[in-house]
Short mmCIF file of C-alpha atoms in Angstrom, two decimals:
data_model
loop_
_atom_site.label_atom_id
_atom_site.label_comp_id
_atom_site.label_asym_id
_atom_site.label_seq_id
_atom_site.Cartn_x
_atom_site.Cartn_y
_atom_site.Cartn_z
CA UNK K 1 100.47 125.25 115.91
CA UNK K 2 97.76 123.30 114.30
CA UNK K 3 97.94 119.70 114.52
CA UNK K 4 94.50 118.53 113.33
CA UNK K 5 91.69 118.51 110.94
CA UNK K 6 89.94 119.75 113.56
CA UNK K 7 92.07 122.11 115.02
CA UNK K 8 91.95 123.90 111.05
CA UNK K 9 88.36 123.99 111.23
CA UNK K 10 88.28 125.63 114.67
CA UNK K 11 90.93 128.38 113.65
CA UNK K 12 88.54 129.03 110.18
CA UNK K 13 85.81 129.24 112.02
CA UNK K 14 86.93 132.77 113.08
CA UNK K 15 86.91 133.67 109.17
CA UNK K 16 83.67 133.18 108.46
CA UNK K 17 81.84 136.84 107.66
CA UNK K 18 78.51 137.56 109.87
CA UNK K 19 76.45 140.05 108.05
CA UNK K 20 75.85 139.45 104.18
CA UNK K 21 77.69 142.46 102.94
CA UNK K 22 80.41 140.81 104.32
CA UNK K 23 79.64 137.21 102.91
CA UNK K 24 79.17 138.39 99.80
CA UNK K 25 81.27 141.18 98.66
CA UNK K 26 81.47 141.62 95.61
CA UNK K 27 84.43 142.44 93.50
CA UNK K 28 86.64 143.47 96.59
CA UNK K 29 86.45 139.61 97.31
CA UNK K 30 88.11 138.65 94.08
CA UNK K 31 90.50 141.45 94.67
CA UNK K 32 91.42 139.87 98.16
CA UNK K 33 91.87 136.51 97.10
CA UNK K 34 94.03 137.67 93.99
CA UNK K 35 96.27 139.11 97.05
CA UNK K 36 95.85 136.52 99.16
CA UNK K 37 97.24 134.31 96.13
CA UNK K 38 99.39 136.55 95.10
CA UNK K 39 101.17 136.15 98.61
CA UNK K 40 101.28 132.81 97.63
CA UNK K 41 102.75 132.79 94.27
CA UNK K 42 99.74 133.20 92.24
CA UNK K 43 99.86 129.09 91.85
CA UNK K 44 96.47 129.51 90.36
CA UNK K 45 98.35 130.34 87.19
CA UNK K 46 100.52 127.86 87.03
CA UNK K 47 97.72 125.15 86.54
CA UNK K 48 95.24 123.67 83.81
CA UNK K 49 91.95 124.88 85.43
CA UNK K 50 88.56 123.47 84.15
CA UNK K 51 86.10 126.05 85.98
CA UNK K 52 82.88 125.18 86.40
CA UNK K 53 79.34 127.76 87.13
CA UNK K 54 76.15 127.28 86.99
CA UNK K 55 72.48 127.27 89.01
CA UNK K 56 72.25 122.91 89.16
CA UNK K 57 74.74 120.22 88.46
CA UNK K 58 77.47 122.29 89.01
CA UNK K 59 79.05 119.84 91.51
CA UNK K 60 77.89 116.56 89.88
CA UNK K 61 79.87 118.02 87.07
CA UNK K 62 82.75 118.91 88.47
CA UNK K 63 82.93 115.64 90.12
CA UNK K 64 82.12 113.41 86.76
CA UNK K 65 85.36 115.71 85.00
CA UNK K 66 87.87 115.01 87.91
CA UNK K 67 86.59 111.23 87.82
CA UNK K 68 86.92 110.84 84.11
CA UNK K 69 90.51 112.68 83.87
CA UNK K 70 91.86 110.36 86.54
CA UNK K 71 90.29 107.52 84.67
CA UNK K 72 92.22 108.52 81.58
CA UNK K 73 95.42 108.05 84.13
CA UNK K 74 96.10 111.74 85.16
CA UNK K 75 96.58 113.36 88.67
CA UNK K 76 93.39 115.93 89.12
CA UNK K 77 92.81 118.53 91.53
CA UNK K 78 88.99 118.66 92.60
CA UNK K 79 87.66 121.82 94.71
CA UNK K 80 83.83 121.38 95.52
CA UNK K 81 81.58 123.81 97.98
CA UNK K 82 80.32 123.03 100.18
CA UNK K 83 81.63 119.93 102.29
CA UNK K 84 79.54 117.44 103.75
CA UNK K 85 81.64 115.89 106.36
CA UNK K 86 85.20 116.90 106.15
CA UNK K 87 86.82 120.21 105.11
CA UNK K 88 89.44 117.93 102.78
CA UNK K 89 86.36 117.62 100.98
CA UNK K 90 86.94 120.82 98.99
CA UNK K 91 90.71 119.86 98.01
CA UNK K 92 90.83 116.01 96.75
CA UNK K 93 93.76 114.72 94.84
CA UNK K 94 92.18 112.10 92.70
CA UNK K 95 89.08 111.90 94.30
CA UNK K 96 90.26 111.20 97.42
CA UNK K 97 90.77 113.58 100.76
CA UNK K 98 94.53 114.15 101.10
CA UNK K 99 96.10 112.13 104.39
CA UNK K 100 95.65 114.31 107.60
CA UNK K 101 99.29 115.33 108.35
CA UNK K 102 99.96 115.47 104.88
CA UNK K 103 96.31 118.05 104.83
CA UNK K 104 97.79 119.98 108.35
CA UNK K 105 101.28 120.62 107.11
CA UNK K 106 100.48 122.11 103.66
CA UNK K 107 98.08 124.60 105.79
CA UNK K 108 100.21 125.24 108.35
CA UNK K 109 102.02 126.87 105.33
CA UNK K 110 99.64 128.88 104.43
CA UNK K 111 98.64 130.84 107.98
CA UNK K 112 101.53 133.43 107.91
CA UNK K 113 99.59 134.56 105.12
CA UNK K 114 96.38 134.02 106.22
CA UNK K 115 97.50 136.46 109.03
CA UNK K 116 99.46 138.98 107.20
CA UNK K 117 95.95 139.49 105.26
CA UNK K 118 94.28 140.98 108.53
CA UNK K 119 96.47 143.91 107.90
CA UNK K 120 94.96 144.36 103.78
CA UNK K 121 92.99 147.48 103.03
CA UNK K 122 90.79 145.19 101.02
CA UNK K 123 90.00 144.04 104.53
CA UNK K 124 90.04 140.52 106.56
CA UNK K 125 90.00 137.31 104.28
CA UNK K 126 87.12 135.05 104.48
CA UNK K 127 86.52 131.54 105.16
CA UNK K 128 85.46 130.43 101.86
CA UNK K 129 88.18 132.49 100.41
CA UNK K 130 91.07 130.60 102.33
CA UNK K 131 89.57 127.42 101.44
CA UNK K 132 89.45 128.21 97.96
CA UNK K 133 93.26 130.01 97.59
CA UNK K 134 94.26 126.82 99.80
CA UNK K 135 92.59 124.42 97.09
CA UNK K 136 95.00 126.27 94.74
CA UNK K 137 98.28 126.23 96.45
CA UNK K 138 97.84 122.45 97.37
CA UNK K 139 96.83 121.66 93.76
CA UNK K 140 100.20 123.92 92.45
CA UNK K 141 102.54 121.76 95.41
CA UNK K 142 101.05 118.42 94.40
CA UNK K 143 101.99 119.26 90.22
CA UNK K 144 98.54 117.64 89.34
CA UNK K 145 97.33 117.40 85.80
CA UNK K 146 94.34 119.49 85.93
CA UNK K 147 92.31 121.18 88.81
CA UNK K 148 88.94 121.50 88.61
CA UNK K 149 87.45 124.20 90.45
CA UNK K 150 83.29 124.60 91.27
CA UNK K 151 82.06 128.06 91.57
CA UNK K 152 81.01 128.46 94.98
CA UNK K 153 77.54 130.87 94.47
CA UNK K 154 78.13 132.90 91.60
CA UNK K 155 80.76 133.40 88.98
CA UNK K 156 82.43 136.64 87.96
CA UNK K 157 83.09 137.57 91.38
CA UNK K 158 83.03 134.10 92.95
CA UNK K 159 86.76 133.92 95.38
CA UNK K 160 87.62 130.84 92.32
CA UNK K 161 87.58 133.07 89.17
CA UNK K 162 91.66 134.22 89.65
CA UNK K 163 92.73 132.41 86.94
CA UNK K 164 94.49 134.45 84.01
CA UNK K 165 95.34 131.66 81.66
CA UNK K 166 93.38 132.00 78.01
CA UNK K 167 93.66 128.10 78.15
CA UNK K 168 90.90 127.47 80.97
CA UNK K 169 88.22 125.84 80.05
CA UNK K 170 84.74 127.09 81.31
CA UNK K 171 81.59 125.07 81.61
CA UNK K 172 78.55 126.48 82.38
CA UNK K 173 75.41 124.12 83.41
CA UNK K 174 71.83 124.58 83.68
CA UNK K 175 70.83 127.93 84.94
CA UNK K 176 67.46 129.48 87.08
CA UNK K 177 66.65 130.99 89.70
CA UNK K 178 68.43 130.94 93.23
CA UNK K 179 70.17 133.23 95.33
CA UNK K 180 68.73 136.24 93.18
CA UNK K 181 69.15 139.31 95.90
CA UNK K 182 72.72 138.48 95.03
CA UNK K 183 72.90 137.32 91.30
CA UNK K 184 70.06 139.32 89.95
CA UNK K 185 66.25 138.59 89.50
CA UNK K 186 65.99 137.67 85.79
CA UNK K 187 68.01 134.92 83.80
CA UNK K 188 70.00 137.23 82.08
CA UNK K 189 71.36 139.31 84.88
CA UNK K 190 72.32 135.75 86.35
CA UNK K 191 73.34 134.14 83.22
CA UNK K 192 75.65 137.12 82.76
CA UNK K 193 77.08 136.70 86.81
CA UNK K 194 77.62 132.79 85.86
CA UNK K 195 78.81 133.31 82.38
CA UNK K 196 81.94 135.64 83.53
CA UNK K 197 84.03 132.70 84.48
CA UNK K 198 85.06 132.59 80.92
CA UNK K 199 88.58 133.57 80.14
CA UNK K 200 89.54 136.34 77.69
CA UNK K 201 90.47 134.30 74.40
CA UNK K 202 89.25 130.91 76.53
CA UNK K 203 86.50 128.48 75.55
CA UNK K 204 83.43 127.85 77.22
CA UNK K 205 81.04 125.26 77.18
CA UNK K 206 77.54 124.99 78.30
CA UNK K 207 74.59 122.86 77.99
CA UNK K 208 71.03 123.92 76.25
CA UNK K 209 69.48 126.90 78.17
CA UNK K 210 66.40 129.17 77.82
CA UNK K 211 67.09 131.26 74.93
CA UNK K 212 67.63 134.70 77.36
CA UNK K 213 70.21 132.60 78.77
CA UNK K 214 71.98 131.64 75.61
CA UNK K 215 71.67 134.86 74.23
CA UNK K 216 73.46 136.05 77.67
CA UNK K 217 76.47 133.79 77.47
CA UNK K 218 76.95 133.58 73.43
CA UNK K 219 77.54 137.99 74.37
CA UNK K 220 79.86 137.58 76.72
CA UNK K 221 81.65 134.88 75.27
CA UNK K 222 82.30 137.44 71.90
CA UNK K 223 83.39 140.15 74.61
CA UNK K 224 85.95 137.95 75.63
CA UNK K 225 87.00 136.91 72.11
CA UNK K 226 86.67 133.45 73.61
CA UNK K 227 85.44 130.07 72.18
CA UNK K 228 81.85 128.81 72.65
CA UNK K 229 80.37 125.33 72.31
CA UNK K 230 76.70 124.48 73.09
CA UNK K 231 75.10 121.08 74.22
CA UNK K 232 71.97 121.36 72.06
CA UNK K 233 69.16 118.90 73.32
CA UNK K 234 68.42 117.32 70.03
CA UNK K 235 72.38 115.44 70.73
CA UNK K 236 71.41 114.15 73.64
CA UNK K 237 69.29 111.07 72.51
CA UNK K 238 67.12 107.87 74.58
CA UNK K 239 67.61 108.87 78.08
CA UNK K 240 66.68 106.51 79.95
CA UNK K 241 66.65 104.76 83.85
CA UNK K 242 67.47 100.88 84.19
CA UNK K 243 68.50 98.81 86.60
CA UNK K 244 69.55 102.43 88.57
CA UNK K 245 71.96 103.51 86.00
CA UNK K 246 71.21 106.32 83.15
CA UNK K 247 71.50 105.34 80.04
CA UNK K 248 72.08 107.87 77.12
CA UNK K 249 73.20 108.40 73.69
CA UNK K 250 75.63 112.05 73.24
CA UNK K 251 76.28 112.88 70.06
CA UNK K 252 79.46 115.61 69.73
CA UNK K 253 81.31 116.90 66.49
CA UNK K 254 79.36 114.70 64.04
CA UNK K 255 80.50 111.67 66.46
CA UNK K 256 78.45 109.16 67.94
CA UNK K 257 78.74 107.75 71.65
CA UNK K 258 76.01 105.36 71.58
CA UNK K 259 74.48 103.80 75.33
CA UNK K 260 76.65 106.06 77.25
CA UNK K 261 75.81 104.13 81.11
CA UNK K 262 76.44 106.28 84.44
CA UNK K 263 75.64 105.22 88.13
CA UNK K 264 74.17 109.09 88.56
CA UNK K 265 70.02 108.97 88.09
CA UNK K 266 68.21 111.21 86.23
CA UNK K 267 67.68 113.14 83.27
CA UNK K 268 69.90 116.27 84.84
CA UNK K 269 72.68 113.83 85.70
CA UNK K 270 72.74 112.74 81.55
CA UNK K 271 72.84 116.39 80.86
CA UNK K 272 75.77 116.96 83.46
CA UNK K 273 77.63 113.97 82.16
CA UNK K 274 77.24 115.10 78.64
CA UNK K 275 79.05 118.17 80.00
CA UNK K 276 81.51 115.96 81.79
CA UNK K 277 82.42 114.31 78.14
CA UNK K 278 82.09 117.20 76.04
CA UNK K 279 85.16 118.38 78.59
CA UNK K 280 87.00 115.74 77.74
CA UNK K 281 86.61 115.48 74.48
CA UNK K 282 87.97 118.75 73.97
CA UNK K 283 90.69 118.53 76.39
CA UNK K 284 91.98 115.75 74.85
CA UNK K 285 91.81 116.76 71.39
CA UNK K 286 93.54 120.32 72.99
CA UNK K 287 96.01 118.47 75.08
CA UNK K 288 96.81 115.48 72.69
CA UNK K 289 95.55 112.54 74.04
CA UNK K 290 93.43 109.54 73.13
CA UNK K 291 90.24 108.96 75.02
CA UNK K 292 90.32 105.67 76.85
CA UNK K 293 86.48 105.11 76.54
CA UNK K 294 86.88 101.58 78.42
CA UNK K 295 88.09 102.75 81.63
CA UNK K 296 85.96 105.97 81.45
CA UNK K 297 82.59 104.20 80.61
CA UNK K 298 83.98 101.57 83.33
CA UNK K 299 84.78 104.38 85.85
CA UNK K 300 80.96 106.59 85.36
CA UNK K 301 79.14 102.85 86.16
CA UNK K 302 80.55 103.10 89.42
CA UNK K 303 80.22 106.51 90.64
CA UNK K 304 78.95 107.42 94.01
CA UNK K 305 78.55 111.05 94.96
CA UNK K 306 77.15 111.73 98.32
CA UNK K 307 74.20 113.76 98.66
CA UNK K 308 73.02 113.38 94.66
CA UNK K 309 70.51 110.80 95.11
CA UNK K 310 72.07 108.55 97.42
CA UNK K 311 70.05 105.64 97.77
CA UNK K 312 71.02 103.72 100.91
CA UNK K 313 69.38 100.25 101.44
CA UNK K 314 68.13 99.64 104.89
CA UNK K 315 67.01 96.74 107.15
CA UNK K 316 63.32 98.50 107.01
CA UNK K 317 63.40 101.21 104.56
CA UNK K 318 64.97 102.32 101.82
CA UNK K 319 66.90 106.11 102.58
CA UNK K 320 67.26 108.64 99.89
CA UNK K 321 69.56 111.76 100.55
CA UNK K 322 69.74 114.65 97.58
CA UNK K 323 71.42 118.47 98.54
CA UNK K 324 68.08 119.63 96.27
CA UNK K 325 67.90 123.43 97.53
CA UNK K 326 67.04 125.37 94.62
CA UNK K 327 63.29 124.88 92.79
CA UNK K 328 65.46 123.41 89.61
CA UNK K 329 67.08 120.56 91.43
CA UNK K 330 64.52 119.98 93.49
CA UNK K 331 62.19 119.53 90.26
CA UNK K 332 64.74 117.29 88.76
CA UNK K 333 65.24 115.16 91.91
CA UNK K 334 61.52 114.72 92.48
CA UNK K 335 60.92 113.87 88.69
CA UNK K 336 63.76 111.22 88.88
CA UNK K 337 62.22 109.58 91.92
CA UNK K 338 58.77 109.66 90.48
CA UNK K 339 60.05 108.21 87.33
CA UNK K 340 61.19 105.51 89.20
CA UNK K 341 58.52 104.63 91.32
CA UNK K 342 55.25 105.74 89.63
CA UNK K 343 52.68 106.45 92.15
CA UNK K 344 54.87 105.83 95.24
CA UNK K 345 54.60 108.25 98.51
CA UNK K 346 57.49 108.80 101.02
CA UNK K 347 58.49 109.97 104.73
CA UNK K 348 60.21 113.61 103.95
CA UNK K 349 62.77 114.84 106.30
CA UNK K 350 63.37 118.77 105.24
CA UNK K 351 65.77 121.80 106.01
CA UNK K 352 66.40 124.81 104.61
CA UNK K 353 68.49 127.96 104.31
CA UNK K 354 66.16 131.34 105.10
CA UNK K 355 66.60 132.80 101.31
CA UNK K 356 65.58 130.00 99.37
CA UNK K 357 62.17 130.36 97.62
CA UNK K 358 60.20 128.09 99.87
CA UNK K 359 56.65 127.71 98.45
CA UNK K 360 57.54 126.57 95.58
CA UNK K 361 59.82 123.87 96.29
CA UNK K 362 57.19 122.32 99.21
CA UNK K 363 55.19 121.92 95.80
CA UNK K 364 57.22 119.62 94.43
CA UNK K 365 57.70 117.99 97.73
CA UNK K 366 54.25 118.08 98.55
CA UNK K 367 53.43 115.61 94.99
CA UNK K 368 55.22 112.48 96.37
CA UNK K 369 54.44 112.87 100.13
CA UNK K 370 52.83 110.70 102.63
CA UNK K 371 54.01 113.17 105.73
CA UNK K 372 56.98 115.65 105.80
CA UNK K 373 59.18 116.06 108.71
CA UNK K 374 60.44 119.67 108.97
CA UNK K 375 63.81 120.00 111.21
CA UNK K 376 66.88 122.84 111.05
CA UNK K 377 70.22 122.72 109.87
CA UNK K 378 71.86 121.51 113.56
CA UNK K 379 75.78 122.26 112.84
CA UNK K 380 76.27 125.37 114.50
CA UNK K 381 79.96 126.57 112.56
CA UNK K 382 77.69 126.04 109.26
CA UNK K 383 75.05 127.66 110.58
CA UNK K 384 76.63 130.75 111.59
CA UNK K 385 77.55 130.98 107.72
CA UNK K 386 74.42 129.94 106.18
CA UNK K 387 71.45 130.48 108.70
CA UNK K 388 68.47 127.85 108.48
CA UNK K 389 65.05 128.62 107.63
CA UNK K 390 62.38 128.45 111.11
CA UNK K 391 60.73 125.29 110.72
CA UNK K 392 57.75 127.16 111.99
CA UNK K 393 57.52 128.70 109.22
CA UNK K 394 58.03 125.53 107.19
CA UNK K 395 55.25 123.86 108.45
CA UNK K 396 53.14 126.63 108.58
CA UNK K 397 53.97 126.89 104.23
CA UNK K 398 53.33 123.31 104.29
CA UNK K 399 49.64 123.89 105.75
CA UNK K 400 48.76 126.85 103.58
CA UNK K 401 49.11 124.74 100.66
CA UNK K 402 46.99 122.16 102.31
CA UNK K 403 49.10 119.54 103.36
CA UNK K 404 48.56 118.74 107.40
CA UNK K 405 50.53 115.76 107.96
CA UNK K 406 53.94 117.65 109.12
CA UNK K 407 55.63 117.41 111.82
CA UNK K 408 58.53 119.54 113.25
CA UNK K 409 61.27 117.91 114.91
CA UNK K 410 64.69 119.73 116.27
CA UNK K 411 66.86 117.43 117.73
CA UNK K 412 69.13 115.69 115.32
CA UNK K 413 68.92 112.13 117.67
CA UNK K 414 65.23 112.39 117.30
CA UNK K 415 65.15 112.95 113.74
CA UNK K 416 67.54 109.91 113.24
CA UNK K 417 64.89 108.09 115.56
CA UNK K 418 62.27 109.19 112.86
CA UNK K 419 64.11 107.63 109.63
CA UNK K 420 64.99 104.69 111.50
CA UNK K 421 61.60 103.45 112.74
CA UNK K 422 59.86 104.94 109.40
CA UNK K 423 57.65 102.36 107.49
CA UNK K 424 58.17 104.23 104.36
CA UNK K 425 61.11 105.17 102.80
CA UNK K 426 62.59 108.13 103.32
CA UNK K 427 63.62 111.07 101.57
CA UNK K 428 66.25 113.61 103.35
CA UNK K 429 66.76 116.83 101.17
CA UNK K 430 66.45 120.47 101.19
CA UNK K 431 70.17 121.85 101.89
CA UNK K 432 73.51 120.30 101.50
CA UNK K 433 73.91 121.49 104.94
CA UNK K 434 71.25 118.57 106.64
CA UNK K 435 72.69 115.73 104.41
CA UNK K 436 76.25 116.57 105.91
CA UNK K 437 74.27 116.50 109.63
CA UNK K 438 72.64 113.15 108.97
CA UNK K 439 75.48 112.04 107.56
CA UNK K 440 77.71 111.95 110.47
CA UNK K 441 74.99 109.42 112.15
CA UNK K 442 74.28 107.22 109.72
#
């Protein structure tokens, strides 16, 4: 019997694949969780799914549709990878973690499956692949509205894309580089891996991209006989930061939505959002309803989304956490904090996982730097799945490039020590993984 969050998390723990063939396998995966769902009565088909891929923004996304789509007055399913502090994270009902028992008895539900699938010839079910079939059969028992689902690394073999129904709605934001012995090493060949989410006969949309990238999706959208909209950066008009909100103007099927305000900074965050509305905007004109732009515009002014440039105002300092792990983000973090605060320096505190593409992202980190603090990612269930880069060889990165003022530090107490008694402010970033470690102490 389980009776806690934590007792769910220690019985997952044993899911959670060792060796990379086995973390990321591939089609047999989807295969697996198709069974795995199928044990459960393929609920994944019995909901409105908004499915969202992509390199950056993916989450911030994700999170801005569920937000908006409750604003409007509906019940929405969110599923987001990873968590931060609580495994609940990945299956909110309106943007909020379902009540414990409530959480325990709707798994305890799902374990006689969970068990029956040691016995599959596809082989033993995976941790992110429970969470993600769970996400689906809670959303199905609670009869919400709409589900939104992030990807969790790729796309067209990623344990989310099970859904069958022509009516989801794919969104696809920016793309690059990351996790390429995976995905592919060129645009296209990941473009392609994200782009698969979209349904046969469905409708996709997607923000600007580099033209291999739109070339990429616009082909497999005509495979699939499917419905394609594009973001195009000349609609996207006077971004701008004040007062710690982004302001923009989003122009959409010869419509004008003038000073468009959100509580997200940064240029990336307008693009996202303009993703986030373009969703709606079609779902309601799909779906039949009217767009209550009061309570949405109210509802994006007040967003907070731990771990996207989370600025947290301290007796001494000023603490900044953003999940930047990919050279993209961490370009479009760094700009928005720059932009900002021209000129200003800060206290780093850095983690990474090992297959991340290192040098360049200390150069971005190395631009707004007075000294960088290089730890590891300290929880040891999420390290087993996603192993942390040797700060050694941080620092040592960080002194080829010429910067000497790093330090590495690997206790988590002493680390929280640092940021405390830091006369700069700090920046914590580098891997979703760290924020969720930090987290727990602030």
């Amino acid at each position: 019997m389980l009776h806690s969050i934590s007792d769910i998390e220690g019985y997952i723990l044993q899911y959670i694949p060792i060796s990379s063939a086995t973390r990321f396998p591939g089609q047999e995966g989807i295969l697996r969780t198709k069974e795995f769902l199928a044990f459960l009565g393929s609920p994944q088909n019995t909901l409105k799914v908004i499915h969202v891929a992509g390199t950056s923004g993916k989450g911030s996304t994700s999170f801005m549709i569920s937000n908006f789509l409750e604003a409007q007055g509906y019940k929405v399913g969110l599923h987001l990878s990873p968590h931060l502090l609580d495994v609940r994270e990945r299956t909110e009902i309106n943007n909020e973690l379902i009540e414990e028992q409530k959480y325990v008895s709707y798994f305890e539900e799902i374990v006689p499956v969970i068990e029956k699938m040691k016995n599959s010839k596809l082989g033993k079910i995976t941790y992110f692949e429970i969470l993600v079939g769970f996400a689906y059969y809670v959303f199905a028992r609670e009869k919400v509205d709409y589900a939104v689902m992030e990807t969790g690394l790729g796309g067209e073999f990623d344990g989310t894309n099970v859904v069958d129904r022509s009516d989801k709605l794919s969104i696809i934001t920016k793309i690059g580089f990351d996790h390429m012995k995976i995905l592919g090493h060129t645009l296209s060949q990941i473009a392609h891996q994200k782009a698969m989410i979209c349904a046969e006969k469905g409708t996709l949309i997607s923000i600007y991209q580099k033209p291999a990238v739109e070339k990429e999706i616009a082909a497999i959208v005509e495979k699939k006989n499917a419905h394609l909209f594009i973001i195009k950066k000349k609609t996207l008009h006077k971004i701008q930061i004040e007062n710690n909100k982004t302001i923009f103007t989003f122009l959409w099927n010869n419509q004008i939505y003038k000073n468009f305000t959100i509580s997200l900074l940064g240029v990336h965050q307008a693009e996202n959002a303009s993703l986030a509305i373009a969703a709606l905007l079609y779902l309601g004109n799909r779906d039949g309803f009217l767009i209550k732009w009061d309570l949405i515009q109210k509802r994006a002014e007040h967003l907070r989304f731990k771990g996207r440039m989370d600025v947290i105002l301290r007796e001494n300092n000023t603490l900044i956490l953003d999940g930047a792990h990919n050279v993209q983000k961490m370009n479009a973090f760094l700009k928005t904090v720059a932009s900002i605060s021209p000129h200003k320096k800060y206290t780093f505190v850095v983690a990474f996982k090992n297959d991340k593409e290192h040098m360049k992202i200390l150069k971005y980190i190395i631009s707004l730097a007075n000294k960088i603090i290089v730890t590891t990612i300290f929880s040891e269930k999420q390290d087993l799945f996603h192993f942390s880069a040797d700060p050694t060889y941080i620092r040592d990165a960080l002194i080829h490039q010429g910067f000497t003022d790093v330090i590495i530090i690997k206790k988590i107490q002493e680390v929280m020590h640092a940021i405390h008694s830091s006369n700069d402010d700090v920046i914590v970033t580098g891997s979703l993984y760290l924020l969720g470690d930090i987290y727990k102490l602030l």
